[in-house]
Amino acid sequence: MAGRTGRRPGPVSAPYQVGDLVRGPEALPPGDYRTPAIYEGEVVQVGSGWDGVDAANAYLWVRLPDRTERKLAIRACVLLTRGNQPAP
């Protein structure tokens, strides 16, 4: 799993936190075999499943530059820094 750990207090940590800048594929529903679109944006919510039985289906919500939101698959996301973000 890409990302960071140890960000939250307690025994288990989510790989990302609200405000992180990430790039990754859209989280498609089970059985949907389309090629997922790749998006990048700011994390606005860490969804369920990032630790435990649902880890393969874990997701996070990101806000895109156009202010819409997309659900991304955590397992394939990468953390971006403000410096490695493409120019608008």
PDB file of N, CA and C in Angstrom, residues 8-71:
ATOM      1  N   ARG A   8      -1.886   9.171  12.745  1.00  0.00           N
ATOM      2  CA  ARG A   8      -2.915   9.387  13.762  1.00  0.00           C
ATOM      3  C   ARG A   8      -2.508   8.695  15.060  1.00  0.00           C
ATOM      4  N   PRO A   9      -2.947   9.249  16.194  1.00  0.00           N
ATOM      5  CA  PRO A   9      -2.633   8.584  17.457  1.00  0.00           C
ATOM      6  C   PRO A   9      -3.402   7.268  17.564  1.00  0.00           C
ATOM      7  N   GLY A  10      -2.880   6.342  18.336  1.00  0.00           N
ATOM      8  CA  GLY A  10      -3.564   5.066  18.538  1.00  0.00           C
ATOM      9  C   GLY A  10      -2.797   3.933  17.885  1.00  0.00           C
ATOM     10  N   PRO A  11      -3.298   2.724  18.060  1.00  0.00           N
ATOM     11  CA  PRO A  11      -2.570   1.557  17.589  1.00  0.00           C
ATOM     12  C   PRO A  11      -2.587   1.356  16.072  1.00  0.00           C
ATOM     13  N   VAL A  12      -3.563   1.898  15.358  1.00  0.00           N
ATOM     14  CA  VAL A  12      -3.669   1.701  13.913  1.00  0.00           C
ATOM     15  C   VAL A  12      -3.752   3.063  13.240  1.00  0.00           C
ATOM     16  N   SER A  13      -3.051   3.222  12.119  1.00  0.00           N
ATOM     17  CA  SER A  13      -3.019   4.512  11.447  1.00  0.00           C
ATOM     18  C   SER A  13      -3.506   4.414  10.015  1.00  0.00           C
ATOM     19  N   ALA A  14      -4.274   5.393   9.585  1.00  0.00           N
ATOM     20  CA  ALA A  14      -4.689   5.482   8.184  1.00  0.00           C
ATOM     21  C   ALA A  14      -3.486   5.952   7.374  1.00  0.00           C
ATOM     22  N   PRO A  15      -3.412   5.560   6.096  1.00  0.00           N
ATOM     23  CA  PRO A  15      -2.258   5.948   5.294  1.00  0.00           C
ATOM     24  C   PRO A  15      -2.252   7.414   4.861  1.00  0.00           C
ATOM     25  N   TYR A  16      -3.379   8.080   4.925  1.00  0.00           N
ATOM     26  CA  TYR A  16      -3.476   9.488   4.528  1.00  0.00           C
ATOM     27  C   TYR A  16      -4.337  10.220   5.533  1.00  0.00           C
ATOM     28  N   GLN A  17      -4.245  11.538   5.508  1.00  0.00           N
ATOM     29  CA  GLN A  17      -5.113  12.342   6.368  1.00  0.00           C
ATOM     30  C   GLN A  17      -5.721  13.457   5.543  1.00  0.00           C
ATOM     31  N   VAL A  18      -6.783  14.041   6.054  1.00  0.00           N
ATOM     32  CA  VAL A  18      -7.452  15.147   5.383  1.00  0.00           C
ATOM     33  C   VAL A  18      -6.438  16.261   5.132  1.00  0.00           C
ATOM     34  N   GLY A  19      -6.442  16.779   3.913  1.00  0.00           N
ATOM     35  CA  GLY A  19      -5.519  17.842   3.543  1.00  0.00           C
ATOM     36  C   GLY A  19      -4.336  17.363   2.721  1.00  0.00           C
ATOM     37  N   ASP A  20      -4.038  16.033   2.752  1.00  0.00           N
ATOM     38  CA  ASP A  20      -2.942  15.504   1.934  1.00  0.00           C
ATOM     39  C   ASP A  20      -3.284  15.658   0.457  1.00  0.00           C
ATOM     40  N   LEU A  21      -2.275  15.825  -0.359  1.00  0.00           N
ATOM     41  CA  LEU A  21      -2.417  15.903  -1.804  1.00  0.00           C
ATOM     42  C   LEU A  21      -2.027  14.548  -2.373  1.00  0.00           C
ATOM     43  N   VAL A  22      -2.940  13.897  -3.128  1.00  0.00           N
ATOM     44  CA  VAL A  22      -2.677  12.551  -3.644  1.00  0.00           C
ATOM     45  C   VAL A  22      -3.046  12.440  -5.121  1.00  0.00           C
ATOM     46  N   ARG A  23      -2.496  11.402  -5.754  1.00  0.00           N
ATOM     47  CA  ARG A  23      -2.857  11.043  -7.130  1.00  0.00           C
ATOM     48  C   ARG A  23      -3.134   9.545  -7.125  1.00  0.00           C
ATOM     49  N   GLY A  24      -4.231   9.152  -7.804  1.00  0.00           N
ATOM     50  CA  GLY A  24      -4.535   7.730  -7.865  1.00  0.00           C
ATOM     51  C   GLY A  24      -5.747   7.451  -8.726  1.00  0.00           C
ATOM     52  N   PRO A  25      -6.049   6.148  -8.885  1.00  0.00           N
ATOM     53  CA  PRO A  25      -7.164   5.737  -9.731  1.00  0.00           C
ATOM     54  C   PRO A  25      -8.500   5.823  -9.005  1.00  0.00           C
ATOM     55  N   GLU A  26      -9.520   6.054  -9.785  1.00  0.00           N
ATOM     56  CA  GLU A  26     -10.888   6.054  -9.287  1.00  0.00           C
ATOM     57  C   GLU A  26     -11.196   4.692  -8.672  1.00  0.00           C
ATOM     58  N   ALA A  27     -11.931   4.679  -7.569  1.00  0.00           N
ATOM     59  CA  ALA A  27     -12.352   3.423  -6.934  1.00  0.00           C
ATOM     60  C   ALA A  27     -13.622   2.954  -7.635  1.00  0.00           C
ATOM     61  N   LEU A  28     -13.503   1.899  -8.407  1.00  0.00           N
ATOM     62  CA  LEU A  28     -14.651   1.363  -9.141  1.00  0.00           C
ATOM     63  C   LEU A  28     -15.379   0.333  -8.285  1.00  0.00           C
ATOM     64  N   PRO A  29     -16.690   0.190  -8.498  1.00  0.00           N
ATOM     65  CA  PRO A  29     -17.433  -0.817  -7.736  1.00  0.00           C
ATOM     66  C   PRO A  29     -16.960  -2.230  -8.095  1.00  0.00           C
ATOM     67  N   PRO A  30     -17.125  -3.190  -7.179  1.00  0.00           N
ATOM     68  CA  PRO A  30     -16.749  -4.575  -7.484  1.00  0.00           C
ATOM     69  C   PRO A  30     -17.441  -5.053  -8.757  1.00  0.00           C
ATOM     70  N   GLY A  31     -16.696  -5.751  -9.596  1.00  0.00           N
ATOM     71  CA  GLY A  31     -17.251  -6.269 -10.834  1.00  0.00           C
ATOM     72  C   GLY A  31     -17.184  -5.309 -12.003  1.00  0.00           C
ATOM     73  N   ASP A  32     -16.777  -4.070 -11.756  1.00  0.00           N
ATOM     74  CA  ASP A  32     -16.629  -3.089 -12.838  1.00  0.00           C
ATOM     75  C   ASP A  32     -15.189  -3.176 -13.338  1.00  0.00           C
ATOM     76  N   TYR A  33     -15.021  -3.629 -14.566  1.00  0.00           N
ATOM     77  CA  TYR A  33     -13.675  -3.896 -15.078  1.00  0.00           C
ATOM     78  C   TYR A  33     -13.164  -2.823 -16.039  1.00  0.00           C
ATOM     79  N   ARG A  34     -13.814  -1.653 -16.023  1.00  0.00           N
ATOM     80  CA  ARG A  34     -13.295  -0.551 -16.832  1.00  0.00           C
ATOM     81  C   ARG A  34     -11.917  -0.149 -16.323  1.00  0.00           C
ATOM     82  N   THR A  35     -11.153   0.510 -17.171  1.00  0.00           N
ATOM     83  CA  THR A  35      -9.889   1.080 -16.723  1.00  0.00           C
ATOM     84  C   THR A  35     -10.222   2.340 -15.932  1.00  0.00           C
ATOM     85  N   PRO A  36      -9.822   2.396 -14.661  1.00  0.00           N
ATOM     86  CA  PRO A  36     -10.176   3.571 -13.858  1.00  0.00           C
ATOM     87  C   PRO A  36      -9.423   4.825 -14.302  1.00  0.00           C
ATOM     88  N   ALA A  37     -10.114   5.945 -14.258  1.00  0.00           N
ATOM     89  CA  ALA A  37      -9.484   7.232 -14.553  1.00  0.00           C
ATOM     90  C   ALA A  37      -8.546   7.591 -13.396  1.00  0.00           C
ATOM     91  N   ILE A  38      -7.492   8.330 -13.695  1.00  0.00           N
ATOM     92  CA  ILE A  38      -6.533   8.780 -12.681  1.00  0.00           C
ATOM     93  C   ILE A  38      -6.847  10.239 -12.349  1.00  0.00           C
ATOM     94  N   TYR A  39      -6.918  10.526 -11.065  1.00  0.00           N
ATOM     95  CA  TYR A  39      -7.204  11.885 -10.598  1.00  0.00           C
ATOM     96  C   TYR A  39      -6.179  12.285  -9.564  1.00  0.00           C
ATOM     97  N   GLU A  40      -6.061  13.585  -9.350  1.00  0.00           N
ATOM     98  CA  GLU A  40      -5.273  14.065  -8.219  1.00  0.00           C
ATOM     99  C   GLU A  40      -6.006  15.213  -7.567  1.00  0.00           C
ATOM    100  N   GLY A  41      -5.867  15.273  -6.252  1.00  0.00           N
ATOM    101  CA  GLY A  41      -6.552  16.312  -5.504  1.00  0.00           C
ATOM    102  C   GLY A  41      -6.230  16.220  -4.028  1.00  0.00           C
ATOM    103  N   GLU A  42      -6.958  17.007  -3.257  1.00  0.00           N
ATOM    104  CA  GLU A  42      -6.754  17.093  -1.815  1.00  0.00           C
ATOM    105  C   GLU A  42      -7.720  16.153  -1.099  1.00  0.00           C
ATOM    106  N   VAL A  43      -7.197  15.356  -0.166  1.00  0.00           N
ATOM    107  CA  VAL A  43      -8.034  14.423   0.590  1.00  0.00           C
ATOM    108  C   VAL A  43      -9.018  15.215   1.448  1.00  0.00           C
ATOM    109  N   VAL A  44     -10.308  14.886   1.315  1.00  0.00           N
ATOM    110  CA  VAL A  44     -11.330  15.525   2.136  1.00  0.00           C
ATOM    111  C   VAL A  44     -11.987  14.534   3.084  1.00  0.00           C
ATOM    112  N   GLN A  45     -11.813  13.223   2.817  1.00  0.00           N
ATOM    113  CA  GLN A  45     -12.350  12.203   3.718  1.00  0.00           C
ATOM    114  C   GLN A  45     -11.627  10.882   3.468  1.00  0.00           C
ATOM    115  N   VAL A  46     -11.253  10.211   4.563  1.00  0.00           N
ATOM    116  CA  VAL A  46     -10.677   8.879   4.456  1.00  0.00           C
ATOM    117  C   VAL A  46     -11.816   7.903   4.680  1.00  0.00           C
ATOM    118  N   GLY A  47     -12.108   7.083   3.662  1.00  0.00           N
ATOM    119  CA  GLY A  47     -13.233   6.152   3.738  1.00  0.00           C
ATOM    120  C   GLY A  47     -12.918   4.917   4.547  1.00  0.00           C
ATOM    121  N   SER A  48     -13.878   4.020   4.574  1.00  0.00           N
ATOM    122  CA  SER A  48     -13.719   2.795   5.351  1.00  0.00           C
ATOM    123  C   SER A  48     -12.846   1.788   4.622  1.00  0.00           C
ATOM    124  N   GLY A  49     -12.392   0.799   5.373  1.00  0.00           N
ATOM    125  CA  GLY A  49     -11.685  -0.315   4.785  1.00  0.00           C
ATOM    126  C   GLY A  49     -10.189  -0.167   4.668  1.00  0.00           C
ATOM    127  N   TRP A  50      -9.582   0.918   5.136  1.00  0.00           N
ATOM    128  CA  TRP A  50      -8.141   1.080   4.956  1.00  0.00           C
ATOM    129  C   TRP A  50      -7.340   0.141   5.822  1.00  0.00           C
ATOM    130  N   ASP A  51      -7.955  -0.442   6.850  1.00  0.00           N
ATOM    131  CA  ASP A  51      -7.263  -1.428   7.654  1.00  0.00           C
ATOM    132  C   ASP A  51      -8.237  -2.548   7.972  1.00  0.00           C
ATOM    133  N   GLY A  52      -7.868  -3.753   7.674  1.00  0.00           N
ATOM    134  CA  GLY A  52      -8.730  -4.874   8.004  1.00  0.00           C
ATOM    135  C   GLY A  52      -9.230  -5.619   6.790  1.00  0.00           C
ATOM    136  N   VAL A  53     -10.372  -6.248   6.948  1.00  0.00           N
ATOM    137  CA  VAL A  53     -10.906  -7.142   5.927  1.00  0.00           C
ATOM    138  C   VAL A  53     -11.154  -6.453   4.599  1.00  0.00           C
ATOM    139  N   ASP A  54     -11.588  -5.211   4.617  1.00  0.00           N
ATOM    140  CA  ASP A  54     -11.929  -4.492   3.388  1.00  0.00           C
ATOM    141  C   ASP A  54     -10.755  -3.734   2.782  1.00  0.00           C
ATOM    142  N   ALA A  55      -9.544  -4.016   3.211  1.00  0.00           N
ATOM    143  CA  ALA A  55      -8.393  -3.219   2.777  1.00  0.00           C
ATOM    144  C   ALA A  55      -8.260  -3.165   1.256  1.00  0.00           C
ATOM    145  N   ALA A  56      -8.620  -4.205   0.549  1.00  0.00           N
ATOM    146  CA  ALA A  56      -8.509  -4.206  -0.921  1.00  0.00           C
ATOM    147  C   ALA A  56      -9.495  -3.235  -1.556  1.00  0.00           C
ATOM    148  N   ASN A  57     -10.547  -2.873  -0.824  1.00  0.00           N
ATOM    149  CA  ASN A  57     -11.563  -1.957  -1.349  1.00  0.00           C
ATOM    150  C   ASN A  57     -11.535  -0.595  -0.667  1.00  0.00           C
ATOM    151  N   ALA A  58     -10.474  -0.309   0.074  1.00  0.00           N
ATOM    152  CA  ALA A  58     -10.384   0.954   0.805  1.00  0.00           C
ATOM    153  C   ALA A  58     -10.367   2.134  -0.157  1.00  0.00           C
ATOM    154  N   TYR A  59     -10.916   3.241   0.284  1.00  0.00           N
ATOM    155  CA  TYR A  59     -11.002   4.414  -0.580  1.00  0.00           C
ATOM    156  C   TYR A  59     -10.832   5.696   0.221  1.00  0.00           C
ATOM    157  N   LEU A  60     -10.619   6.779  -0.506  1.00  0.00           N
ATOM    158  CA  LEU A  60     -10.663   8.109   0.085  1.00  0.00           C
ATOM    159  C   LEU A  60     -11.320   9.054  -0.913  1.00  0.00           C
ATOM    160  N   TRP A  61     -11.877  10.105  -0.393  1.00  0.00           N
ATOM    161  CA  TRP A  61     -12.505  11.124  -1.236  1.00  0.00           C
ATOM    162  C   TRP A  61     -11.534  12.267  -1.399  1.00  0.00           C
ATOM    163  N   VAL A  62     -11.363  12.707  -2.636  1.00  0.00           N
ATOM    164  CA  VAL A  62     -10.491  13.844  -2.910  1.00  0.00           C
ATOM    165  C   VAL A  62     -11.266  14.933  -3.641  1.00  0.00           C
ATOM    166  N   ARG A  63     -10.888  16.174  -3.360  1.00  0.00           N
ATOM    167  CA  ARG A  63     -11.470  17.323  -4.059  1.00  0.00           C
ATOM    168  C   ARG A  63     -10.513  17.712  -5.168  1.00  0.00           C
ATOM    169  N   LEU A  64     -11.040  17.735  -6.377  1.00  0.00           N
ATOM    170  CA  LEU A  64     -10.248  18.073  -7.559  1.00  0.00           C
ATOM    171  C   LEU A  64     -10.145  19.583  -7.715  1.00  0.00           C
ATOM    172  N   PRO A  65      -9.236  20.066  -8.562  1.00  0.00           N
ATOM    173  CA  PRO A  65      -9.098  21.511  -8.767  1.00  0.00           C
ATOM    174  C   PRO A  65     -10.388  22.195  -9.227  1.00  0.00           C
ATOM    175  N   ASP A  66     -11.278  21.453  -9.921  1.00  0.00           N
ATOM    176  CA  ASP A  66     -12.543  22.064 -10.366  1.00  0.00           C
ATOM    177  C   ASP A  66     -13.610  22.028  -9.267  1.00  0.00           C
ATOM    178  N   ARG A  67     -13.232  21.602  -8.047  1.00  0.00           N
ATOM    179  CA  ARG A  67     -14.063  21.573  -6.843  1.00  0.00           C
ATOM    180  C   ARG A  67     -15.039  20.394  -6.808  1.00  0.00           C
ATOM    181  N   THR A  68     -14.980  19.486  -7.779  1.00  0.00           N
ATOM    182  CA  THR A  68     -15.777  18.267  -7.696  1.00  0.00           C
ATOM    183  C   THR A  68     -14.993  17.261  -6.853  1.00  0.00           C
ATOM    184  N   GLU A  69     -15.651  16.203  -6.436  1.00  0.00           N
ATOM    185  CA  GLU A  69     -14.984  15.196  -5.624  1.00  0.00           C
ATOM    186  C   GLU A  69     -15.045  13.835  -6.297  1.00  0.00           C
ATOM    187  N   ARG A  70     -14.012  13.035  -6.076  1.00  0.00           N
ATOM    188  CA  ARG A  70     -13.936  11.680  -6.625  1.00  0.00           C
ATOM    189  C   ARG A  70     -13.490  10.721  -5.532  1.00  0.00           C
ATOM    190  N   LYS A  71     -13.950   9.494  -5.661  1.00  0.00           N
ATOM    191  CA  LYS A  71     -13.597   8.421  -4.733  1.00  0.00           C
ATOM    192  C   LYS A  71     -12.420   7.659  -5.351  1.00  0.00           C
TER     193      LYS A  71
END
